[in-house]
Amino acid sequence: MKSTRKKMLLVTASVLLAGWALITIIPMYWMLVGSVQDTTMSASFKPQMIPEQLSMSPYERFFAKTDAWRWLYNSLLISVILTVTNVFFASLAGYAFAKLKFPGSQAVFWVLLGTMMIPAQVTLIPLYILMVNVFDLGDTYTAIILPAAVSVGNIFLMKQFMSTLPTSLIHAARIDACSEFGIFWKVILPMAKPGIAVLAIFTFVASWNEFFWPFLITNSNEMRTVQVGLASFVFAESTDFGAMMAGATIGALPMIILFFSLQRYFLQGITIGAVKG
Amino acid sequence: MQTALAPEPAPRHSRVVRFWRDYGWAYLFILAPVLLFLIFTLYPVLTALVMSFQKYNIMNSTWVGLDNYERLVKDETFWKSIKNTVIFTVGTVPVNILITFVLSYFIFQMKSKWQTFFKATLYLPAVASGVTISIVWLAIFDPTDSGLLNRFLGFFGLDPVIWLGQSGTALFSLILMNWLGSHGAGIILYLAAMGGIPKSLYEAADIDHASGWTQFSRITWPLLKPTTLYLLVTGVITSFQVFISVYLMTQGGPNFATTTIAYLIYETAFKFYEFGLASAQSFVLAVIIIVISVIQFKYFSSDIEY
């Protein structure tokens, strides 16, 4: 009886999961398959789930009508810089909060954490005015990068991860007269590689996918990130289904490739910082 | 006499030196993040608070006390945006948690190879940006029979729906898109939590001939409360700030049917350049989010058992 119930449960689980997985994947599939069908061939042509004829024309139109290569370069540059700055500063701060005792550490940490509940809408207006009117940095890489150079969420994640590292190794290194930075560089960073890998991947994806702040702070076509450029393209070319799907694919494909290359880190990374502690 | 005075400065000096020797590195390690935090988070928050009491536009600012908040209370559009945001949040967060939980429960029954497969498949859309997802769903909701959804309805002999262009269906469309989006992160968290429940609890329940439902309601669900709380709080915070899909797909229309608080703040600030009013709106949003989060913490935390 129990064995039969178990089997029925497994069959039910398989069918439901397969169905839902299909539903989840369909939009991505529609994006990819829509981007290789030329819907401008005739007025009555409708995109098909299984294309009868493949065409790269939507991509040609997308690149011809936009500064897409420049947008991709901007997004790559910004994402790499933000990943480096976040990894470095969040690791240092996370380690300090996790392993070093110093006056005010609890208070500072909780103030940092408390502001995570404040929605971005509160800070974006004065931040915009600060960057554009006070610092005169509108439409620059600096303006996009600085406010996101290290996020509290990442510091929290690294603190959680660093807390799991053995303190005894730190004591041993200190006895060997390492400087505090030497301890961090030679002992902590090597041990923290898994956490840092997760931090780097999620920061890169978040930076690549970021829309609102780059959207507010840039106004020239040359300075747009790929997501901001895509959004402007949608409004300008809303009737060109194929080119829109090509653009969406270009915006999403790098992250999809990254996901399949580093799937293990994506799936394991989510539990760090969320469940522990 | 001079000998007695000589030792006086030494202790103060060495105390300062010792302080920096003991703690200097720690402060140095947190210096950059704290500086960036002060400039780009704390200062803007305080500035926004001040601005919410000002009539503030590009050219100048004037102190107006509570005028901005009074305008909010009287503003029909603002109340509409709160209502829309609440409907969106109530329509998405609990349903998404339920979907996530059911999917996780079923995945948990599977062998580890299949678990990995489903985790990856269900997670995948999360790596795509809100912009690309919105563009694709814009096409899926196409009002003609080019749209996937209308094509799906056509299979059942139903007429096409103007999903995003009708007041009655636009907000539901955004909610539906959310239901069918990626639940991968939540699934991974639930699976980790399920894996953390001791098997001995279920074995003891089996010995007592406890039914499946009893095992679920007395063991599984209570021990997953921390995960549920986490998903609930983060889900509410995220939903209350929904912007990209509104901006790209509906622009808050038709007839303000999909105007959310976050979208209204954007329009007030960057289309109408009423920065003071927008700041007041953003603080109301902040208060709502914080109050809801605190309530959720209190409610769920009160009977979390370990």
PDB file of N, CA, C and O in Angstrom, chain A residues 117-168:
ATOM      1  N   MET A 117      15.864  47.501   4.107  1.00  0.00           N
ATOM      2  CA  MET A 117      14.406  47.516   4.034  1.00  0.00           C
ATOM      3  C   MET A 117      13.873  48.791   3.404  1.00  0.00           C
ATOM      4  O   MET A 117      12.692  48.877   3.092  1.00  0.00           O
ATOM      5  N   ILE A 118      14.738  49.777   3.256  1.00  0.00           N
ATOM      6  CA  ILE A 118      14.300  51.030   2.647  1.00  0.00           C
ATOM      7  C   ILE A 118      14.278  50.848   1.138  1.00  0.00           C
ATOM      8  O   ILE A 118      15.301  50.516   0.541  1.00  0.00           O
ATOM      9  N   PRO A 119      13.135  51.063   0.501  1.00  0.00           N
ATOM     10  CA  PRO A 119      13.059  50.833  -0.946  1.00  0.00           C
ATOM     11  C   PRO A 119      13.943  51.808  -1.712  1.00  0.00           C
ATOM     12  O   PRO A 119      14.174  52.936  -1.287  1.00  0.00           O
ATOM     13  N   ALA A 120      14.428  51.348  -2.854  1.00  0.00           N
ATOM     14  CA  ALA A 120      15.327  52.152  -3.684  1.00  0.00           C
ATOM     15  C   ALA A 120      14.683  53.472  -4.095  1.00  0.00           C
ATOM     16  O   ALA A 120      15.380  54.465  -4.313  1.00  0.00           O
ATOM     17  N   GLN A 121      13.352  53.487  -4.180  1.00  0.00           N
ATOM     18  CA  GLN A 121      12.670  54.706  -4.601  1.00  0.00           C
ATOM     19  C   GLN A 121      13.001  55.887  -3.691  1.00  0.00           C
ATOM     20  O   GLN A 121      13.002  57.033  -4.126  1.00  0.00           O
ATOM     21  N   VAL A 122      13.280  55.618  -2.410  1.00  0.00           N
ATOM     22  CA  VAL A 122      13.591  56.706  -1.474  1.00  0.00           C
ATOM     23  C   VAL A 122      14.906  57.371  -1.849  1.00  0.00           C
ATOM     24  O   VAL A 122      15.011  58.594  -1.878  1.00  0.00           O
ATOM     25  N   THR A 123      15.917  56.555  -2.142  1.00  0.00           N
ATOM     26  CA  THR A 123      17.259  57.114  -2.372  1.00  0.00           C
ATOM     27  C   THR A 123      17.477  57.600  -3.792  1.00  0.00           C
ATOM     28  O   THR A 123      18.337  58.443  -4.023  1.00  0.00           O
ATOM     29  N   LEU A 124      16.718  57.086  -4.758  1.00  0.00           N
ATOM     30  CA  LEU A 124      17.049  57.361  -6.158  1.00  0.00           C
ATOM     31  C   LEU A 124      16.879  58.826  -6.532  1.00  0.00           C
ATOM     32  O   LEU A 124      17.648  59.365  -7.319  1.00  0.00           O
ATOM     33  N   ILE A 125      15.881  59.482  -5.961  1.00  0.00           N
ATOM     34  CA  ILE A 125      15.645  60.877  -6.332  1.00  0.00           C
ATOM     35  C   ILE A 125      16.794  61.772  -5.858  1.00  0.00           C
ATOM     36  O   ILE A 125      17.417  62.465  -6.664  1.00  0.00           O
ATOM     37  N   PRO A 126      17.130  61.780  -4.552  1.00  0.00           N
ATOM     38  CA  PRO A 126      18.273  62.591  -4.133  1.00  0.00           C
ATOM     39  C   PRO A 126      19.596  62.114  -4.720  1.00  0.00           C
ATOM     40  O   PRO A 126      20.494  62.927  -4.948  1.00  0.00           O
ATOM     41  N   LEU A 127      19.705  60.808  -4.976  1.00  0.00           N
ATOM     42  CA  LEU A 127      20.935  60.291  -5.577  1.00  0.00           C
ATOM     43  C   LEU A 127      21.105  60.863  -6.983  1.00  0.00           C
ATOM     44  O   LEU A 127      22.202  61.248  -7.396  1.00  0.00           O
ATOM     45  N   TYR A 128      20.006  60.918  -7.705  1.00  0.00           N
ATOM     46  CA  TYR A 128      20.019  61.485  -9.052  1.00  0.00           C
ATOM     47  C   TYR A 128      20.470  62.945  -8.999  1.00  0.00           C
ATOM     48  O   TYR A 128      21.331  63.382  -9.756  1.00  0.00           O
ATOM     49  N   ILE A 129      19.882  63.689  -8.072  1.00  0.00           N
ATOM     50  CA  ILE A 129      20.225  65.111  -7.939  1.00  0.00           C
ATOM     51  C   ILE A 129      21.679  65.274  -7.519  1.00  0.00           C
ATOM     52  O   ILE A 129      22.402  66.140  -8.021  1.00  0.00           O
ATOM     53  N   LEU A 130      22.129  64.407  -6.611  1.00  0.00           N
ATOM     54  CA  LEU A 130      23.522  64.442  -6.159  1.00  0.00           C
ATOM     55  C   LEU A 130      24.470  64.219  -7.331  1.00  0.00           C
ATOM     56  O   LEU A 130      25.438  64.955  -7.521  1.00  0.00           O
ATOM     57  N   MET A 131      24.187  63.209  -8.127  1.00  0.00           N
ATOM     58  CA  MET A 131      25.084  62.845  -9.226  1.00  0.00           C
ATOM     59  C   MET A 131      25.061  63.875 -10.347  1.00  0.00           C
ATOM     60  O   MET A 131      26.094  64.247 -10.890  1.00  0.00           O
ATOM     61  N   VAL A 132      23.858  64.314 -10.705  1.00  0.00           N
ATOM     62  CA  VAL A 132      23.721  65.191 -11.869  1.00  0.00           C
ATOM     63  C   VAL A 132      24.016  66.640 -11.513  1.00  0.00           C
ATOM     64  O   VAL A 132      24.825  67.298 -12.163  1.00  0.00           O
ATOM     65  N   ASN A 133      23.381  67.141 -10.457  1.00  0.00           N
ATOM     66  CA  ASN A 133      23.499  68.557 -10.126  1.00  0.00           C
ATOM     67  C   ASN A 133      24.726  68.890  -9.292  1.00  0.00           C
ATOM     68  O   ASN A 133      25.364  69.914  -9.495  1.00  0.00           O
ATOM     69  N   VAL A 134      25.048  68.029  -8.324  1.00  0.00           N
ATOM     70  CA  VAL A 134      26.142  68.348  -7.409  1.00  0.00           C
ATOM     71  C   VAL A 134      27.485  67.905  -7.981  1.00  0.00           C
ATOM     72  O   VAL A 134      28.417  68.698  -8.084  1.00  0.00           O
ATOM     73  N   PHE A 135      27.579  66.629  -8.367  1.00  0.00           N
ATOM     74  CA  PHE A 135      28.851  66.110  -8.873  1.00  0.00           C
ATOM     75  C   PHE A 135      29.018  66.308 -10.373  1.00  0.00           C
ATOM     76  O   PHE A 135      30.100  66.095 -10.909  1.00  0.00           O
ATOM     77  N   ASP A 136      27.937  66.687 -11.050  1.00  0.00           N
ATOM     78  CA  ASP A 136      27.972  66.879 -12.503  1.00  0.00           C
ATOM     79  C   ASP A 136      28.481  65.626 -13.220  1.00  0.00           C
ATOM     80  O   ASP A 136      29.309  65.700 -14.130  1.00  0.00           O
ATOM     81  N   LEU A 137      27.978  64.467 -12.790  1.00  0.00           N
ATOM     82  CA  LEU A 137      28.440  63.204 -13.359  1.00  0.00           C
ATOM     83  C   LEU A 137      27.371  62.502 -14.192  1.00  0.00           C
ATOM     84  O   LEU A 137      27.484  61.318 -14.475  1.00  0.00           O
ATOM     85  N   GLY A 138      26.316  63.230 -14.573  1.00  0.00           N
ATOM     86  CA  GLY A 138      25.277  62.595 -15.374  1.00  0.00           C
ATOM     87  C   GLY A 138      25.851  61.987 -16.635  1.00  0.00           C
ATOM     88  O   GLY A 138      26.803  62.516 -17.214  1.00  0.00           O
ATOM     89  N   ASP A 139      25.302  60.846 -17.052  1.00  0.00           N
ATOM     90  CA  ASP A 139      25.668  60.227 -18.316  1.00  0.00           C
ATOM     91  C   ASP A 139      27.117  59.729 -18.334  1.00  0.00           C
ATOM     92  O   ASP A 139      27.771  59.750 -19.374  1.00  0.00           O
ATOM     93  N   THR A 140      27.628  59.280 -17.184  1.00  0.00           N
ATOM     94  CA  THR A 140      29.003  58.772 -17.132  1.00  0.00           C
ATOM     95  C   THR A 140      29.036  57.371 -16.525  1.00  0.00           C
ATOM     96  O   THR A 140      28.114  56.966 -15.815  1.00  0.00           O
ATOM     97  N   TYR A 141      30.133  56.648 -16.812  1.00  0.00           N
ATOM     98  CA  TYR A 141      30.324  55.341 -16.183  1.00  0.00           C
ATOM     99  C   TYR A 141      30.409  55.477 -14.667  1.00  0.00           C
ATOM    100  O   TYR A 141      29.870  54.658 -13.918  1.00  0.00           O
ATOM    101  N   THR A 142      31.110  56.529 -14.225  1.00  0.00           N
ATOM    102  CA  THR A 142      31.295  56.726 -12.787  1.00  0.00           C
ATOM    103  C   THR A 142      29.964  56.784 -12.059  1.00  0.00           C
ATOM    104  O   THR A 142      29.795  56.194 -10.997  1.00  0.00           O
ATOM    105  N   ALA A 143      29.014  57.510 -12.655  1.00  0.00           N
ATOM    106  CA  ALA A 143      27.701  57.668 -12.017  1.00  0.00           C
ATOM    107  C   ALA A 143      26.957  56.342 -11.927  1.00  0.00           C
ATOM    108  O   ALA A 143      26.222  56.103 -10.978  1.00  0.00           O
ATOM    109  N   ILE A 144      27.147  55.488 -12.926  1.00  0.00           N
ATOM    110  CA  ILE A 144      26.472  54.188 -12.897  1.00  0.00           C
ATOM    111  C   ILE A 144      27.127  53.276 -11.868  1.00  0.00           C
ATOM    112  O   ILE A 144      26.456  52.545 -11.146  1.00  0.00           O
ATOM    113  N   ILE A 145      28.456  53.352 -11.774  1.00  0.00           N
ATOM    114  CA  ILE A 145      29.217  52.384 -10.980  1.00  0.00           C
ATOM    115  C   ILE A 145      29.251  52.713  -9.496  1.00  0.00           C
ATOM    116  O   ILE A 145      29.018  51.848  -8.651  1.00  0.00           O
ATOM    117  N   LEU A 146      29.530  53.967  -9.149  1.00  0.00           N
ATOM    118  CA  LEU A 146      29.808  54.294  -7.749  1.00  0.00           C
ATOM    119  C   LEU A 146      28.722  53.872  -6.760  1.00  0.00           C
ATOM    120  O   LEU A 146      29.024  53.249  -5.749  1.00  0.00           O
ATOM    121  N   PRO A 147      27.456  54.213  -7.011  1.00  0.00           N
ATOM    122  CA  PRO A 147      26.443  53.842  -5.999  1.00  0.00           C
ATOM    123  C   PRO A 147      26.302  52.338  -5.801  1.00  0.00           C
ATOM    124  O   PRO A 147      25.797  51.904  -4.771  1.00  0.00           O
ATOM    125  N   ALA A 148      26.731  51.545  -6.779  1.00  0.00           N
ATOM    126  CA  ALA A 148      26.575  50.086  -6.687  1.00  0.00           C
ATOM    127  C   ALA A 148      27.910  49.387  -6.445  1.00  0.00           C
ATOM    128  O   ALA A 148      27.992  48.168  -6.546  1.00  0.00           O
ATOM    129  N   ALA A 149      28.954  50.146  -6.113  1.00  0.00           N
ATOM    130  CA  ALA A 149      30.301  49.577  -6.007  1.00  0.00           C
ATOM    131  C   ALA A 149      30.394  48.477  -4.961  1.00  0.00           C
ATOM    132  O   ALA A 149      31.190  47.554  -5.090  1.00  0.00           O
ATOM    133  N   VAL A 150      29.622  48.600  -3.891  1.00  0.00           N
ATOM    134  CA  VAL A 150      29.533  47.494  -2.928  1.00  0.00           C
ATOM    135  C   VAL A 150      28.157  47.562  -2.282  1.00  0.00           C
ATOM    136  O   VAL A 150      27.736  48.606  -1.801  1.00  0.00           O
ATOM    137  N   SER A 151      27.439  46.452  -2.316  1.00  0.00           N
ATOM    138  CA  SER A 151      26.079  46.461  -1.789  1.00  0.00           C
ATOM    139  C   SER A 151      26.033  45.814  -0.406  1.00  0.00           C
ATOM    140  O   SER A 151      26.813  44.908  -0.096  1.00  0.00           O
ATOM    141  N   VAL A 152      25.104  46.290   0.404  1.00  0.00           N
ATOM    142  CA  VAL A 152      24.952  45.755   1.757  1.00  0.00           C
ATOM    143  C   VAL A 152      24.597  44.271   1.707  1.00  0.00           C
ATOM    144  O   VAL A 152      25.071  43.478   2.522  1.00  0.00           O
ATOM    145  N   GLY A 153      23.772  43.900   0.736  1.00  0.00           N
ATOM    146  CA  GLY A 153      23.402  42.490   0.600  1.00  0.00           C
ATOM    147  C   GLY A 153      24.618  41.600   0.418  1.00  0.00           C
ATOM    148  O   GLY A 153      24.691  40.501   0.969  1.00  0.00           O
ATOM    149  N   ASN A 154      25.586  42.095  -0.358  1.00  0.00           N
ATOM    150  CA  ASN A 154      26.799  41.310  -0.584  1.00  0.00           C
ATOM    151  C   ASN A 154      27.672  41.239   0.662  1.00  0.00           C
ATOM    152  O   ASN A 154      28.297  40.212   0.933  1.00  0.00           O
ATOM    153  N   ILE A 155      27.725  42.342   1.409  1.00  0.00           N
ATOM    154  CA  ILE A 155      28.480  42.317   2.671  1.00  0.00           C
ATOM    155  C   ILE A 155      27.854  41.291   3.607  1.00  0.00           C
ATOM    156  O   ILE A 155      28.547  40.493   4.247  1.00  0.00           O
ATOM    157  N   PHE A 156      26.526  41.304   3.661  1.00  0.00           N
ATOM    158  CA  PHE A 156      25.810  40.356   4.513  1.00  0.00           C
ATOM    159  C   PHE A 156      26.131  38.924   4.102  1.00  0.00           C
ATOM    160  O   PHE A 156      26.423  38.062   4.931  1.00  0.00           O
ATOM    161  N   LEU A 157      26.094  38.668   2.794  1.00  0.00           N
ATOM    162  CA  LEU A 157      26.369  37.325   2.290  1.00  0.00           C
ATOM    163  C   LEU A 157      27.772  36.880   2.680  1.00  0.00           C
ATOM    164  O   LEU A 157      27.980  35.751   3.140  1.00  0.00           O
ATOM    165  N   MET A 158      28.746  37.782   2.515  1.00  0.00           N
ATOM    166  CA  MET A 158      30.129  37.413   2.836  1.00  0.00           C
ATOM    167  C   MET A 158      30.326  37.248   4.341  1.00  0.00           C
ATOM    168  O   MET A 158      31.102  36.402   4.781  1.00  0.00           O
ATOM    169  N   LYS A 159      29.614  38.048   5.136  1.00  0.00           N
ATOM    170  CA  LYS A 159      29.706  37.870   6.586  1.00  0.00           C
ATOM    171  C   LYS A 159      29.187  36.490   6.971  1.00  0.00           C
ATOM    172  O   LYS A 159      29.791  35.779   7.771  1.00  0.00           O
ATOM    173  N   GLN A 160      28.050  36.112   6.389  1.00  0.00           N
ATOM    174  CA  GLN A 160      27.487  34.791   6.655  1.00  0.00           C
ATOM    175  C   GLN A 160      28.481  33.702   6.287  1.00  0.00           C
ATOM    176  O   GLN A 160      28.695  32.751   7.023  1.00  0.00           O
ATOM    177  N   PHE A 161      29.093  33.858   5.124  1.00  0.00           N
ATOM    178  CA  PHE A 161      30.009  32.820   4.664  1.00  0.00           C
ATOM    179  C   PHE A 161      31.277  32.789   5.510  1.00  0.00           C
ATOM    180  O   PHE A 161      31.743  31.724   5.924  1.00  0.00           O
ATOM    181  N   MET A 162      31.839  33.976   5.786  1.00  0.00           N
ATOM    182  CA  MET A 162      33.081  34.045   6.563  1.00  0.00           C
ATOM    183  C   MET A 162      32.887  33.472   7.965  1.00  0.00           C
ATOM    184  O   MET A 162      33.810  32.928   8.570  1.00  0.00           O
ATOM    185  N   SER A 163      31.657  33.597   8.489  1.00  0.00           N
ATOM    186  CA  SER A 163      31.383  33.078   9.827  1.00  0.00           C
ATOM    187  C   SER A 163      31.592  31.571   9.899  1.00  0.00           C
ATOM    188  O   SER A 163      31.833  31.038  10.979  1.00  0.00           O
ATOM    189  N   THR A 164      31.490  30.894   8.754  1.00  0.00           N
ATOM    190  CA  THR A 164      31.627  29.434   8.754  1.00  0.00           C
ATOM    191  C   THR A 164      33.088  28.992   8.709  1.00  0.00           C
ATOM    192  O   THR A 164      33.372  27.806   8.828  1.00  0.00           O
ATOM    193  N   LEU A 165      34.016  29.933   8.500  1.00  0.00           N
ATOM    194  CA  LEU A 165      35.425  29.548   8.398  1.00  0.00           C
ATOM    195  C   LEU A 165      36.015  29.339   9.791  1.00  0.00           C
ATOM    196  O   LEU A 165      35.648  30.039  10.728  1.00  0.00           O
ATOM    197  N   PRO A 166      36.940  28.382   9.934  1.00  0.00           N
ATOM    198  CA  PRO A 166      37.509  28.090  11.257  1.00  0.00           C
ATOM    199  C   PRO A 166      38.370  29.241  11.776  1.00  0.00           C
ATOM    200  O   PRO A 166      39.261  29.725  11.090  1.00  0.00           O
ATOM    201  N   THR A 167      38.101  29.639  13.019  1.00  0.00           N
ATOM    202  CA  THR A 167      38.847  30.734  13.635  1.00  0.00           C
ATOM    203  C   THR A 167      40.265  30.319  13.990  1.00  0.00           C
ATOM    204  O   THR A 167      41.174  31.138  14.038  1.00  0.00           O
ATOM    205  N   SER A 168      40.465  29.017  14.215  1.00  0.00           N
ATOM    206  CA  SER A 168      41.776  28.539  14.662  1.00  0.00           C
ATOM    207  C   SER A 168      42.874  28.862  13.654  1.00  0.00           C
ATOM    208  O   SER A 168      43.997  29.203  14.032  1.00  0.00           O
TER     209      SER A 168
END
